[in-house]
Tab-separated table of C-alpha atoms and ligand atoms in Angstrom:
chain	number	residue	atom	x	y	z
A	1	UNK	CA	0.000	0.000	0.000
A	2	UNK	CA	1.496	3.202	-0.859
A	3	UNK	CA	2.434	6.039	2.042
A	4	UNK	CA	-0.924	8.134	3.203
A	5	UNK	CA	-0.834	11.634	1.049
A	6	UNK	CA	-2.409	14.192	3.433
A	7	UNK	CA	-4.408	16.629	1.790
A	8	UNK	CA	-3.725	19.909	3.003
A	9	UNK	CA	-5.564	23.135	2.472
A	10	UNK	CA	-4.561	26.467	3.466
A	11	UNK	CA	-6.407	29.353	4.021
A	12	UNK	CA	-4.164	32.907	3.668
A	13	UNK	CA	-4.314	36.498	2.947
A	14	UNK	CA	-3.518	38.152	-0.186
A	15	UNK	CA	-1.225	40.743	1.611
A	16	UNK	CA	1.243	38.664	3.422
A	17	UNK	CA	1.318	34.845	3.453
A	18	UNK	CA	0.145	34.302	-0.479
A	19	UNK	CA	3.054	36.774	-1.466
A	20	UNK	CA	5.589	34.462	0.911
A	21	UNK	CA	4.268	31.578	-1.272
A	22	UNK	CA	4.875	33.233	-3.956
A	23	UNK	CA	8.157	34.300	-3.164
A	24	UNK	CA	8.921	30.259	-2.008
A	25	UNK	CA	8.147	29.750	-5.898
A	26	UNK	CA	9.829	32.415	-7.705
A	27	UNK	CA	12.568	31.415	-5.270
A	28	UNK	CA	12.903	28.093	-6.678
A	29	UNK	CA	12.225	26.476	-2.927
A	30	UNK	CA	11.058	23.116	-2.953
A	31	UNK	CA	8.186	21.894	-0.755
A	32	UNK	CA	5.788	19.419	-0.188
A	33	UNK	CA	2.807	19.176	-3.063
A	34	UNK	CA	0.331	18.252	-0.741
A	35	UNK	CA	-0.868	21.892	-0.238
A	36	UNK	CA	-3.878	23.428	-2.216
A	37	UNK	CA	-3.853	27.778	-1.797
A	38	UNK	CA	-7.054	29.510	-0.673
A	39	UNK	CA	-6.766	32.879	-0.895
A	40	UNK	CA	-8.276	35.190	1.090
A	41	UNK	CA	-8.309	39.471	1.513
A	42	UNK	CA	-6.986	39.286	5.178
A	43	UNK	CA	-7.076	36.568	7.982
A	44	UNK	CA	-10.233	38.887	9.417
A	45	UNK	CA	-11.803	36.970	6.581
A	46	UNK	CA	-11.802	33.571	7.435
A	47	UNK	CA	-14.600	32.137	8.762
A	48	UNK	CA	-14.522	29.360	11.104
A	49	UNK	CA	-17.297	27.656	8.644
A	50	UNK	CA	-14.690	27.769	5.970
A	51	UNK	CA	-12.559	25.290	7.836
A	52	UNK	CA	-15.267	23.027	8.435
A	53	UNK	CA	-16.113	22.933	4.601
A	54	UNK	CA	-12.753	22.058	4.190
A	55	UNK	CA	-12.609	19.025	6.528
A	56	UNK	CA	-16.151	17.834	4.611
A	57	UNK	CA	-14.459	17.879	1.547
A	58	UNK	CA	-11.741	15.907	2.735
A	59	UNK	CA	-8.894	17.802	3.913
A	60	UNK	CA	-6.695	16.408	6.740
A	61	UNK	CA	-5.302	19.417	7.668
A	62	UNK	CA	-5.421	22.971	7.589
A	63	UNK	CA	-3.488	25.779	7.472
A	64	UNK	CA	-4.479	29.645	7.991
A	65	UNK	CA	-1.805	32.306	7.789
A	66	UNK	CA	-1.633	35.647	7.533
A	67	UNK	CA	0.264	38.841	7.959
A	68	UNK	CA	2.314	39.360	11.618
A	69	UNK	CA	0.793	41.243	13.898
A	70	UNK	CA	0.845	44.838	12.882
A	71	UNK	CA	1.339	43.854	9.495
A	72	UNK	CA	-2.479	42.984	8.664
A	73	UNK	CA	-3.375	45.476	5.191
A	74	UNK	CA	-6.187	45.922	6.773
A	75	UNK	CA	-4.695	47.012	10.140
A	76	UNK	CA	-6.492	44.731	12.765
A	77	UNK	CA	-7.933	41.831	10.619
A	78	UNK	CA	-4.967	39.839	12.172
A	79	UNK	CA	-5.967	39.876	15.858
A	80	UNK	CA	-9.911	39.687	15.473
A	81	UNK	CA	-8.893	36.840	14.037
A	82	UNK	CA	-6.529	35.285	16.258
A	83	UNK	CA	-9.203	35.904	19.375
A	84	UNK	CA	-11.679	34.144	17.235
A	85	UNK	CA	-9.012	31.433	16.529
A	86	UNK	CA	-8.268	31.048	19.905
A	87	UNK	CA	-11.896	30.191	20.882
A	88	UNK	CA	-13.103	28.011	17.922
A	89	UNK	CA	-9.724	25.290	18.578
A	90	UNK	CA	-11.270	25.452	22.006
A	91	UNK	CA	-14.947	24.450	20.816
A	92	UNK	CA	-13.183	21.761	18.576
A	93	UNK	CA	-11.383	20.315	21.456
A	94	UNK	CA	-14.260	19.905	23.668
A	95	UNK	CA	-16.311	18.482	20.522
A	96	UNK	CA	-13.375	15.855	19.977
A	97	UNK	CA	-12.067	17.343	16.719
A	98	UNK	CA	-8.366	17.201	16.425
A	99	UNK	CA	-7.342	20.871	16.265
A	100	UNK	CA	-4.004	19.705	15.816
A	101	UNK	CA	-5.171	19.866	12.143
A	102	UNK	CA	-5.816	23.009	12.242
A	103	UNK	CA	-2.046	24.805	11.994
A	104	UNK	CA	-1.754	29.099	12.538
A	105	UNK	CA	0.600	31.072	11.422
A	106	UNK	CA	1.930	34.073	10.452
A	107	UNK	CA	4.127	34.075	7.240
A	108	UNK	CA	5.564	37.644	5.714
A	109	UNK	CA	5.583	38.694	2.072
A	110	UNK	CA	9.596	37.800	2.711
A	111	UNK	CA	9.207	34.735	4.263
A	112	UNK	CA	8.980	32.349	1.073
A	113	UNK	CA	11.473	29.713	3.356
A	114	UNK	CA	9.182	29.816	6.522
A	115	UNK	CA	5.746	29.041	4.036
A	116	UNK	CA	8.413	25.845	2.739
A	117	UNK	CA	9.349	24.972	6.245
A	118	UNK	CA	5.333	25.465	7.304
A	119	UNK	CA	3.955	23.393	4.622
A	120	UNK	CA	6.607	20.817	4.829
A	121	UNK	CA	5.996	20.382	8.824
A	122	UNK	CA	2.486	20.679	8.745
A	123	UNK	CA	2.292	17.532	5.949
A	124	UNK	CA	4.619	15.251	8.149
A	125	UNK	CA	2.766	16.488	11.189
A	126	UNK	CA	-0.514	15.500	9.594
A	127	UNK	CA	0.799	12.587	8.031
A	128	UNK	CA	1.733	11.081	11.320
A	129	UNK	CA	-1.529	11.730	12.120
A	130	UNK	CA	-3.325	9.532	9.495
A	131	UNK	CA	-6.408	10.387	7.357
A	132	UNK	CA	-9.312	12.449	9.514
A	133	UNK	CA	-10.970	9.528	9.313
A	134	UNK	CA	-13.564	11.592	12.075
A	135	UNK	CA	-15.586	13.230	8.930
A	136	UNK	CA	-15.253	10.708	6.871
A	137	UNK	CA	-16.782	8.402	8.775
A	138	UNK	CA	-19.654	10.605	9.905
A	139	UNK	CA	-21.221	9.478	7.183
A	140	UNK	CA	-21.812	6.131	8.566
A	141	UNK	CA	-23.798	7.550	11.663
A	142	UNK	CA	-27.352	6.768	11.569
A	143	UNK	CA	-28.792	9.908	10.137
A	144	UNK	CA	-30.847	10.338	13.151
A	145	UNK	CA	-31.865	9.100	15.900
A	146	UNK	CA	-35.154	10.332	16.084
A	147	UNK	CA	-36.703	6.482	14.731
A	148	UNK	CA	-35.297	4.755	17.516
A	149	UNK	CA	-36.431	7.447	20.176
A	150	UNK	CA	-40.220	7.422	19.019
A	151	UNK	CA	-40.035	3.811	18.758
A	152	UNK	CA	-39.078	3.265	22.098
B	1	UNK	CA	-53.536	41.939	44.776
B	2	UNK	CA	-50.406	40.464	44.567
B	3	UNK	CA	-47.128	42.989	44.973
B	4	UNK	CA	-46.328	42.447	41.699
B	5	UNK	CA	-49.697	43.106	39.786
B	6	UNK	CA	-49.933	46.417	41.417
B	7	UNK	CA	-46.763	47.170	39.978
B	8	UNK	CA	-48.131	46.169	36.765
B	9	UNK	CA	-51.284	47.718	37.412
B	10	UNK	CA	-49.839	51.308	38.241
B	11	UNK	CA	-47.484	51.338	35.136
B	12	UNK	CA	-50.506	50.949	32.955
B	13	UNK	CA	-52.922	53.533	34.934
B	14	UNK	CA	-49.986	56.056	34.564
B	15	UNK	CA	-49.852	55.629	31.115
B	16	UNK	CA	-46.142	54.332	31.191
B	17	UNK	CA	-46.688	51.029	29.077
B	18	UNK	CA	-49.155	49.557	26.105
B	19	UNK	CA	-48.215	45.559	26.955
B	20	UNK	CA	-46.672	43.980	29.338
B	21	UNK	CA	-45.382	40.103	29.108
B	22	UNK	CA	-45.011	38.443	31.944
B	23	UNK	CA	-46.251	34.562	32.950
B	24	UNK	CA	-49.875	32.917	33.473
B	25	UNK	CA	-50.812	29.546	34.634
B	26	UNK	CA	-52.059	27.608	31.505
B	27	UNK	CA	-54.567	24.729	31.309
B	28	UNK	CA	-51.858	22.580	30.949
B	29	UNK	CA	-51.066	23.118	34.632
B	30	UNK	CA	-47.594	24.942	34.225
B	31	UNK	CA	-47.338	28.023	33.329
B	32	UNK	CA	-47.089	30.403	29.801
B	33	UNK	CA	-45.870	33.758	28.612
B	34	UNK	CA	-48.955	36.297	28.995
B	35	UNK	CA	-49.130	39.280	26.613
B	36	UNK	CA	-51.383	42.100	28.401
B	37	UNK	CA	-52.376	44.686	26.868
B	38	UNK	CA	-54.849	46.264	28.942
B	39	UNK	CA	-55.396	46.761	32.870
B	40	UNK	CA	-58.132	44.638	32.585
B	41	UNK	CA	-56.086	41.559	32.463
B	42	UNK	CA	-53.744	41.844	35.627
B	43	UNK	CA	-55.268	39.499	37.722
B	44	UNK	CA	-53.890	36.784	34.893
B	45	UNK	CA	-50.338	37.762	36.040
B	46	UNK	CA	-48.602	35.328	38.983
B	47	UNK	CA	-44.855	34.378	39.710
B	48	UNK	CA	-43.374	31.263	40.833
B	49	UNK	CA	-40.758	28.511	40.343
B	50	UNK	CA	-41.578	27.641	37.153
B	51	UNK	CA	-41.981	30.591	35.779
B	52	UNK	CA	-38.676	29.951	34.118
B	53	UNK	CA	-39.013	30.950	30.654
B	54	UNK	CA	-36.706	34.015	29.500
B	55	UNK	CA	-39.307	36.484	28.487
B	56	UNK	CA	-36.830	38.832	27.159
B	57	UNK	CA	-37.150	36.432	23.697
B	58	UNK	CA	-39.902	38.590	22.467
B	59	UNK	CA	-38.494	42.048	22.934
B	60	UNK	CA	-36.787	41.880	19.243
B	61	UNK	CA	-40.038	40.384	17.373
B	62	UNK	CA	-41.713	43.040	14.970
B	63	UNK	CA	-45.268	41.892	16.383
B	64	UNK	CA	-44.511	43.399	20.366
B	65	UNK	CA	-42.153	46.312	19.345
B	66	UNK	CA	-45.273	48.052	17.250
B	67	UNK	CA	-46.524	48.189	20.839
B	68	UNK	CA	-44.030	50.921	21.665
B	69	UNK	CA	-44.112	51.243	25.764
B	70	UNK	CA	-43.377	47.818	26.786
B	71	UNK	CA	-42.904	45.906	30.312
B	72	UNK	CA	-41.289	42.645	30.987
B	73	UNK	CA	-41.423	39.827	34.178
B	74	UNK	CA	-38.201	39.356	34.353
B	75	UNK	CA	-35.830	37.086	36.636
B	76	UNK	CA	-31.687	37.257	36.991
B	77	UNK	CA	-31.556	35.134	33.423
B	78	UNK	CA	-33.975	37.542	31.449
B	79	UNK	CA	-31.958	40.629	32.965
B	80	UNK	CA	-28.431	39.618	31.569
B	81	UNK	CA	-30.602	39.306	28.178
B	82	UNK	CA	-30.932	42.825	28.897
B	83	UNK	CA	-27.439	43.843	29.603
B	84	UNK	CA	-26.194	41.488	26.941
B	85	UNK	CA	-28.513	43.017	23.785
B	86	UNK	CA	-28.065	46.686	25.076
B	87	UNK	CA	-24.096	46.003	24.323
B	88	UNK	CA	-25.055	44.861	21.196
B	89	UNK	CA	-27.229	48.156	20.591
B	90	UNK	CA	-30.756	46.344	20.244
B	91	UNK	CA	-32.280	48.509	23.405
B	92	UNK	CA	-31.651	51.975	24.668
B	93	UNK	CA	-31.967	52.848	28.349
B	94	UNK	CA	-35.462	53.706	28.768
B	95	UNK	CA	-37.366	51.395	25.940
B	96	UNK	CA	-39.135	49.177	28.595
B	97	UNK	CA	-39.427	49.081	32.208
B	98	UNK	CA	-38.658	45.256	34.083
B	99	UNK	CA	-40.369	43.932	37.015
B	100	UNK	CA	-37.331	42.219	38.236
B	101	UNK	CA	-38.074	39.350	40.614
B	102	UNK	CA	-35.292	38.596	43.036
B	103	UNK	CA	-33.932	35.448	44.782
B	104	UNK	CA	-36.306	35.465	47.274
B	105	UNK	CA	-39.606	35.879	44.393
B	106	UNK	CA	-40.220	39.569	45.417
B	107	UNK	CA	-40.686	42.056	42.600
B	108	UNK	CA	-39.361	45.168	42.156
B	109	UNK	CA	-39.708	47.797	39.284
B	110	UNK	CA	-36.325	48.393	37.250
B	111	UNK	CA	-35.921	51.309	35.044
B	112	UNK	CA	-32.442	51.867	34.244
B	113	UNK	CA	-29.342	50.105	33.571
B	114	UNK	CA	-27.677	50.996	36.204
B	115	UNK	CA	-29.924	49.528	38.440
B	116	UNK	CA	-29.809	45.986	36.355
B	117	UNK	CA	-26.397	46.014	36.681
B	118	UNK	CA	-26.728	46.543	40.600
B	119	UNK	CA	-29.536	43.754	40.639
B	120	UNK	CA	-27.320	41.657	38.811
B	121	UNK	CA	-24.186	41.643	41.146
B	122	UNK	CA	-26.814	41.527	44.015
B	123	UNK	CA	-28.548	38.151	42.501
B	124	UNK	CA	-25.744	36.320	41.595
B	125	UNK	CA	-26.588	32.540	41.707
B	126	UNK	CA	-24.135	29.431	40.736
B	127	UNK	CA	-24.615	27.420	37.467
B	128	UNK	CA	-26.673	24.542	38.209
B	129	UNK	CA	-24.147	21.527	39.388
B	130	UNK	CA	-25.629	18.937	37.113
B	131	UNK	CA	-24.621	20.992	34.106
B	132	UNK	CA	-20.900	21.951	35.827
B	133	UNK	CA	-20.549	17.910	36.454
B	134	UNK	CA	-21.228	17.222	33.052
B	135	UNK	CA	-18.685	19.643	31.935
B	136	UNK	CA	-16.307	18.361	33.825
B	137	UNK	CA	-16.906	15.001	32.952
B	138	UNK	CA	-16.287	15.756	29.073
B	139	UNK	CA	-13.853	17.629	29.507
B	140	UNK	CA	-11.644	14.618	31.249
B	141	UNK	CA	-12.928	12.194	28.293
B	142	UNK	CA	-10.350	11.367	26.063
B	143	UNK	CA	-10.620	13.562	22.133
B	144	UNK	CA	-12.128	10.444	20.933
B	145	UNK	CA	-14.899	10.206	23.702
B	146	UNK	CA	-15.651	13.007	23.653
B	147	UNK	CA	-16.100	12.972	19.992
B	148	UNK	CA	-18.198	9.934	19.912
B	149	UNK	CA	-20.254	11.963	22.591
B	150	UNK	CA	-21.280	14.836	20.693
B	151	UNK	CA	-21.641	12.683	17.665
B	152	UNK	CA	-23.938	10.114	19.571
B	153	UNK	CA	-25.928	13.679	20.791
B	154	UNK	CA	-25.859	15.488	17.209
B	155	UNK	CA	-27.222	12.751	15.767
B	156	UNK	CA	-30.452	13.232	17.301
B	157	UNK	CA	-31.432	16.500	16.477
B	158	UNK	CA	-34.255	17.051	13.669
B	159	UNK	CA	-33.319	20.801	13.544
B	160	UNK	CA	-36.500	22.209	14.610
B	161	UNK	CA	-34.424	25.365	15.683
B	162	UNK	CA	-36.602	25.399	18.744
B	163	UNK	CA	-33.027	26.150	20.468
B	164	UNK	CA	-32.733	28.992	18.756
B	165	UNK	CA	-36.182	30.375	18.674
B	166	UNK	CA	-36.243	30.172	22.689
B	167	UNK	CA	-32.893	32.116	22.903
B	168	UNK	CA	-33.068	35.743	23.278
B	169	UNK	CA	-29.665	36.169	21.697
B	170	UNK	CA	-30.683	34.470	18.211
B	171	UNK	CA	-32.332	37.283	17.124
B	172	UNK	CA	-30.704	37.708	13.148
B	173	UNK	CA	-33.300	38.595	10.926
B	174	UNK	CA	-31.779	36.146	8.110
B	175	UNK	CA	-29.925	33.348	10.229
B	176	UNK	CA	-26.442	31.470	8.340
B	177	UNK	CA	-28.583	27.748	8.580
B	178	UNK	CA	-31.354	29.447	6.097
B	179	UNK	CA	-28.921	31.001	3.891
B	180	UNK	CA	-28.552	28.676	0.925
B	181	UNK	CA	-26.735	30.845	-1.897
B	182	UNK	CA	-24.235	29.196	-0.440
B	183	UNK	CA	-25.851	26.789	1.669
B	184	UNK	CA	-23.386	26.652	4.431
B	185	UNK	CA	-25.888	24.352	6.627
B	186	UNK	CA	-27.591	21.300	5.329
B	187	UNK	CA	-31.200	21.831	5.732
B	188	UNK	CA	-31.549	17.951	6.347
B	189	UNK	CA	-30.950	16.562	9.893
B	190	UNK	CA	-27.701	14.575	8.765
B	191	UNK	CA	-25.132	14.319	10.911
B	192	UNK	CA	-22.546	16.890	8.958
B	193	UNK	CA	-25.993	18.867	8.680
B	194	UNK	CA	-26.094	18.798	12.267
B	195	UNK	CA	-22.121	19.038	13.126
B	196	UNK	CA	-22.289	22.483	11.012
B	197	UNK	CA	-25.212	23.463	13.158
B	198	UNK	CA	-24.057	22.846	16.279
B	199	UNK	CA	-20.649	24.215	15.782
B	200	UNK	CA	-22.205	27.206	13.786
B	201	UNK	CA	-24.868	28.197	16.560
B	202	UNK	CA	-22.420	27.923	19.645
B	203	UNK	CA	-19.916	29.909	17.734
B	204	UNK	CA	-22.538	32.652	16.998
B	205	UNK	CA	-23.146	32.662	20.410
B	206	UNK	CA	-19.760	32.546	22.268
B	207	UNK	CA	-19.272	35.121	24.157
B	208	UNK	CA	-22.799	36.373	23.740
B	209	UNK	CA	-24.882	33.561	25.574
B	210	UNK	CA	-25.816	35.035	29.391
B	211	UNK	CA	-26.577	31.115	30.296
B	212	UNK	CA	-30.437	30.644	30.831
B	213	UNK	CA	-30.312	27.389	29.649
B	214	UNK	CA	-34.108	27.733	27.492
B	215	UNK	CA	-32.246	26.145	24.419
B	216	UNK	CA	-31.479	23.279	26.638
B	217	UNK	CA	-35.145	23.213	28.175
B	218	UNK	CA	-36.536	23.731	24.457
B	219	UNK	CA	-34.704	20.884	22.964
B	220	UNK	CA	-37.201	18.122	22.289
B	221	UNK	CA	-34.242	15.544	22.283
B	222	UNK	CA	-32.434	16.823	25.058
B	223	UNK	CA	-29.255	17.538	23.990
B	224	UNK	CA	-27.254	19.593	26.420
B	225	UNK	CA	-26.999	22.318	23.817
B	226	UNK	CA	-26.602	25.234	26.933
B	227	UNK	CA	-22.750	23.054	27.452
B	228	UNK	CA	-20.995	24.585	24.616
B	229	UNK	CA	-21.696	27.697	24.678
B	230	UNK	CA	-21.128	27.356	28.418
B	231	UNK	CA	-17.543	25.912	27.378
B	232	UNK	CA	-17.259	28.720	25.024
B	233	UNK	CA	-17.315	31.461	27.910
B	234	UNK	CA	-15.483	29.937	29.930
B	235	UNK	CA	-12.656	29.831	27.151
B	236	UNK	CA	-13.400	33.577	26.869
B	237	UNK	CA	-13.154	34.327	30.526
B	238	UNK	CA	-9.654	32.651	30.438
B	239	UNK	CA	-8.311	34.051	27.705
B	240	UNK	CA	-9.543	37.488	27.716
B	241	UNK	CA	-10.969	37.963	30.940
B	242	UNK	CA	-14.621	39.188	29.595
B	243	UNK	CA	-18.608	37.602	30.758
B	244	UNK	CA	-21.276	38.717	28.983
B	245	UNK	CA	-24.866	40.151	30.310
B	246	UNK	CA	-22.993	41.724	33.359
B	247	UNK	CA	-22.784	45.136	31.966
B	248	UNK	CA	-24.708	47.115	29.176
B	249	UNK	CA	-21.300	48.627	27.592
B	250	UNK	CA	-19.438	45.173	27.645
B	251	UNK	CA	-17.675	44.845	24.548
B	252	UNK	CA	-18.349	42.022	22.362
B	253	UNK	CA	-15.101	40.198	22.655
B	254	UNK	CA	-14.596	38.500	19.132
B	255	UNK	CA	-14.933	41.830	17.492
B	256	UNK	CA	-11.915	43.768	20.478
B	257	UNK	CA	-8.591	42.537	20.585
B	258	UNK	CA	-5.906	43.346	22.837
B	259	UNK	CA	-2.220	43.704	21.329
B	260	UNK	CA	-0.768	41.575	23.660
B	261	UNK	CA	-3.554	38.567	23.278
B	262	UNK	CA	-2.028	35.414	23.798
B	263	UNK	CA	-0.475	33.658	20.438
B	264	UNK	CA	1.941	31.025	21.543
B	265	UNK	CA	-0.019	28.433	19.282
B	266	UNK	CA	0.433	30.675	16.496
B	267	UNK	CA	3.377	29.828	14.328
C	301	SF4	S1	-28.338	29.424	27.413
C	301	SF4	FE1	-29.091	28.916	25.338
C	301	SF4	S2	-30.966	30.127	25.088
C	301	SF4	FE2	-29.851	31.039	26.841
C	301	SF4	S3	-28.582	32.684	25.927
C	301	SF4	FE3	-27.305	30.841	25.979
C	301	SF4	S4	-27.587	29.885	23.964
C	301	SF4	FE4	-29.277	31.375	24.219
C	302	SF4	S1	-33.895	22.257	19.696
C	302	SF4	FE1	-32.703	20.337	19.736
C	302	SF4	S2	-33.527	19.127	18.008
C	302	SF4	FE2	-34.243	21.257	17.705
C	302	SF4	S3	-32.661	22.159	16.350
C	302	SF4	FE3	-32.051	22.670	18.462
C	302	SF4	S4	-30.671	20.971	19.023
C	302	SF4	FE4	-31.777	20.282	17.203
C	303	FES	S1	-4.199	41.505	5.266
C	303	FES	FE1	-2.938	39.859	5.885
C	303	FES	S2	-3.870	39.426	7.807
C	303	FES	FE2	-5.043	41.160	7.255
C-alpha cells in the first residue's frame, strides 16, 4: 500500500502569506505538493465555517496564515482573528475534533522559506496523524436518531 | 392583589406602558408567557418557580415592538438578556421598564441600567451543578470520547431550531442555517448537517450567551446544547478575561482585541 498523502488546504491572505508563497516559488524552494492555496483578503476573513467545509471535503489538515501582527493590510484583521481562533480550537477540542489539524501562522511577504518549512511540517505532522478519518466516517452515523427514540 | 400586579397595574394607569409580558398559569397546569395589553387583564399575572421561561425572547419580534411602551417579568436570566442586547445596541436605556423578581420571588420595578447592573451583582446565583458535572466530565474524556459523545448527541437533532427560537440572543433577521446561496448548513438533519449546526450556533453565540439554559429546556431531544456555549465562555473568561450580560457597555469580545492577546499556538 502506498504512504498516506495528506491533503492539506490552506487558508491565507492576499497581503502577506500568499506573497511568501509566492516568493517560495519564484525562489525556486522546494516543498511538499500536498498543499492546495485559498486565498483570502486578510485573515479577518476567514470564517470558522470555511474550515469546516474544508474538513467535509476531505482535507486532513489545515493551514491559515496571515500577515504578523501589525502587518495585517487591513490594520487589525490579524488579531480579530486570532481571538476568534483562539476560541473556535477550544470548541473543537471539547467536541473531539483534532485541532491539531488546524495549523496558525503568520508568514511575511519575505518569508517564502518559513511558508516551505510550514507546509513541509504541517504535511509530516498531519501525516503522522493519518487520514481524519472523524468526517469521513460521519457518514456512517445513523442519520438520526429520532426512529429509535419514538419507537421506544 | 399580589405585589407584583400592582406594579403592573400602576405602570398601565400612569400611562407608562401599552403591553406587558409576563407569565400565566395555563390549562396545561404549568405556566405560559402572557401578553397584556390592557389593565383589565392583571389578575392573569402570577410568579413562581416555574416561571422559568426568559421572556426577554420577544423584545426583538416586529409583532410586540409596534406596541411601543413595553414591560417585561423578568428574573436574573432575562436581565443579563438585557445587559447582553443593550451592548449589542438592540435597546436603549429607557425602551421598557422590568419587574425584576429577586432570589427570594419579590418584585421590584427596574428602570435603568444601572440599576440591572446593581440587581445583577446583588442576585448572583451558581450554574446549576448537574450541568458543571457534566462539563467536567467531558472535559476529562479522552478527544475520541468526547467525539463519539457529541456525535452520539448530534445525531439526534431534527433541527427544529426550537433552540434557537427560545434564545433571546438568536435574534438575526436572516440566520447562516437558512442562507442557501451558499448553503453553508444542510437543511436535512444529517449528521454533517447537524455538526455544522451545532458548531455554527455555539460559535454565533460565544461570548454572547448570558446562560439561561431555554435552548437546553426547548430541545425536544435533550441535547445539552446550553454546554458549549457554556464551554465557550469559559474559554473567553480565560483568555480574555470578559462575561457577557454583566454590563450594558461590555464589549463584544470577538470583534476587540488586545495587542498583547495570547499567540503562543500561532506559528
Ligand atoms: S443558554 Fe441557550 S438560550 Fe440562553 S442565551 Fe445561551 S444559547 Fe441562548
Ligand atoms: S432544539 Fe434540539 S432538536 Fe431542535 S434544532 Fe435545536 S438541538 Fe436540534
Ligand atoms: S491583510 Fe494579511 S492578515 Fe489582514
Amino acid at each position: 500500500m502506498s504512504e498516506f498523502e495528506p491533503k492539506i488546504v490552506a487558508f491565507v491572505c492576499n497581503w502577506c502569506t500568499y506573497a511568501g508563497a509566492d516568493l517560495a516559488g519564484t525562489s525556486r524552494i522546494k516543498y511538499a505538493q500536498n498543499v492546495r492555496i485559498v486565498r483570502f483578503p486578510c485573515t479577518g476573513r476567514i470564517d470558522f465555517m470555511l474550515l469546516l467545509k474544508a474538513f467535509e471535503e476531505g482535507a486532513d489538515g489545515i493551514i491559515v496564515s496571515g500577515c504578523h501582527p501589525a502587518d495585517c493590510h487591513y490594520t487589525s484583521g490579524n488579531y480579530h482573528a486570532r481571538r476568534r481562533w483562539m476560541v473556535f480550537k477550544d470548541l473543537l477540542d471539547f467536541i473531539g475534533i483534532d485541532s491539531r489539524r488546524i495549523v496558525f501562522s503568520w508568514v511575511s511577504a519575505a518569508e517564502g522559506a518559513k511558508w516551505a518549512h510550514l507546509v513541509n511540517d504541517t504535511v509530516s505532522e498531519i501525516r503522522n496523524l493519518g487520514p481524519m478519518k472523524e468526517y469521513k466516517n460521519l457518514e456512517n452515523v445513523s442519520s438520526n436518531k429520532i426512529g429509535e427514540l419514538i419507537n421506544d | 392583589m399580589t405585589e407584583l400586579q400592582n406594579i403592573a397595574k400602576k405602570l398601565f394607569d400612569d400611562g407608562s406602558i401599552n403591553l406587558l409580558i409576563g407569565y400565566s398559569n395555563n390549562e396545561n397546569g404549568g405556566t405560559s408567557a402572557i401578553f397584556i395589553d390592557n389593565s383589565a387583564d392583571i389578575d392573569k399575572l402570577i410568579y413562581n418557580e416555574n416561571c422559568h421561561q426568559n421572556l426577554m425572547v420577544y423584545f426583538q419580534k416586529p409583532e410586540v415592538k409596534k406596541f411601543g411602551k413595553l414591560a417585561f417579568v423578568v428574573s436574573l436570566p432575562g436581565l443579563k438578556s438585557v445587559l447582553e442586547i443593550a451592548s449589542e445596541n438592540q435597546i436603549k436605556d429607557g425602551d421598557a421598564y422590568f419587574i425584576a423578581i429577586d432570589k427570594d420571588g419579590n418584585p421590584s420595578l427596574l428602570q435603568d441600567f444601572h440599576q440591572i447592573e446593581d440587581f445583577i451583582t446583588n442576585n448572583q446565583t451558581k450554574p446549576p451543578m448537574g450541568l458543571l458535572k457534566l462539563m467536567e466530565k467531558i472535559n476529562n474524556m479522552t478527544r475520541e470520547e468526547r467525539w463519539q459523545y457529541w456525535t452520539d448527541e448530534f445525531s439526534k437533532c431534527i433541527k427544529c431550531y426550537a433552540c434557537r427560537s427560545v434564545c433571546p440572543l438568536c435574534y438575526c433577521t436572516q440566520c447562516i442555517t437558512d442562507i442557501n446561496i451558499p448553503q453553508w448548513i444542510s437543511t436535512e438533519s444529517s449528521p454533517i448537517g447537524n455538526l455544522d449546526w451545532h458548531i455554527a450556533r455555539a460559535m454565533h453565540l460565544a461570548g454572547r450567551c448570558i446562560g439561561c439554559g431555554e435552548c437546553m429546556k426547548a430541545c425536544p431531544v435533550d441535547i445539552p446544547l446550553a454546554l458549549l456555549t457554556a464551554n465557550l465562555n469559559k474559554s473567553i473568561a480565560i483568555h480574555f478575561g470578559d462575561e457577557p450580560g454583566m454590563k450594558a457597555d461590555y464589549k463584544y469580545p470577538l470583534s476587540h482585541y488586545k495587542l498583547e492577546d495570547k499567540e503562543n499556538f500561532i506559528r
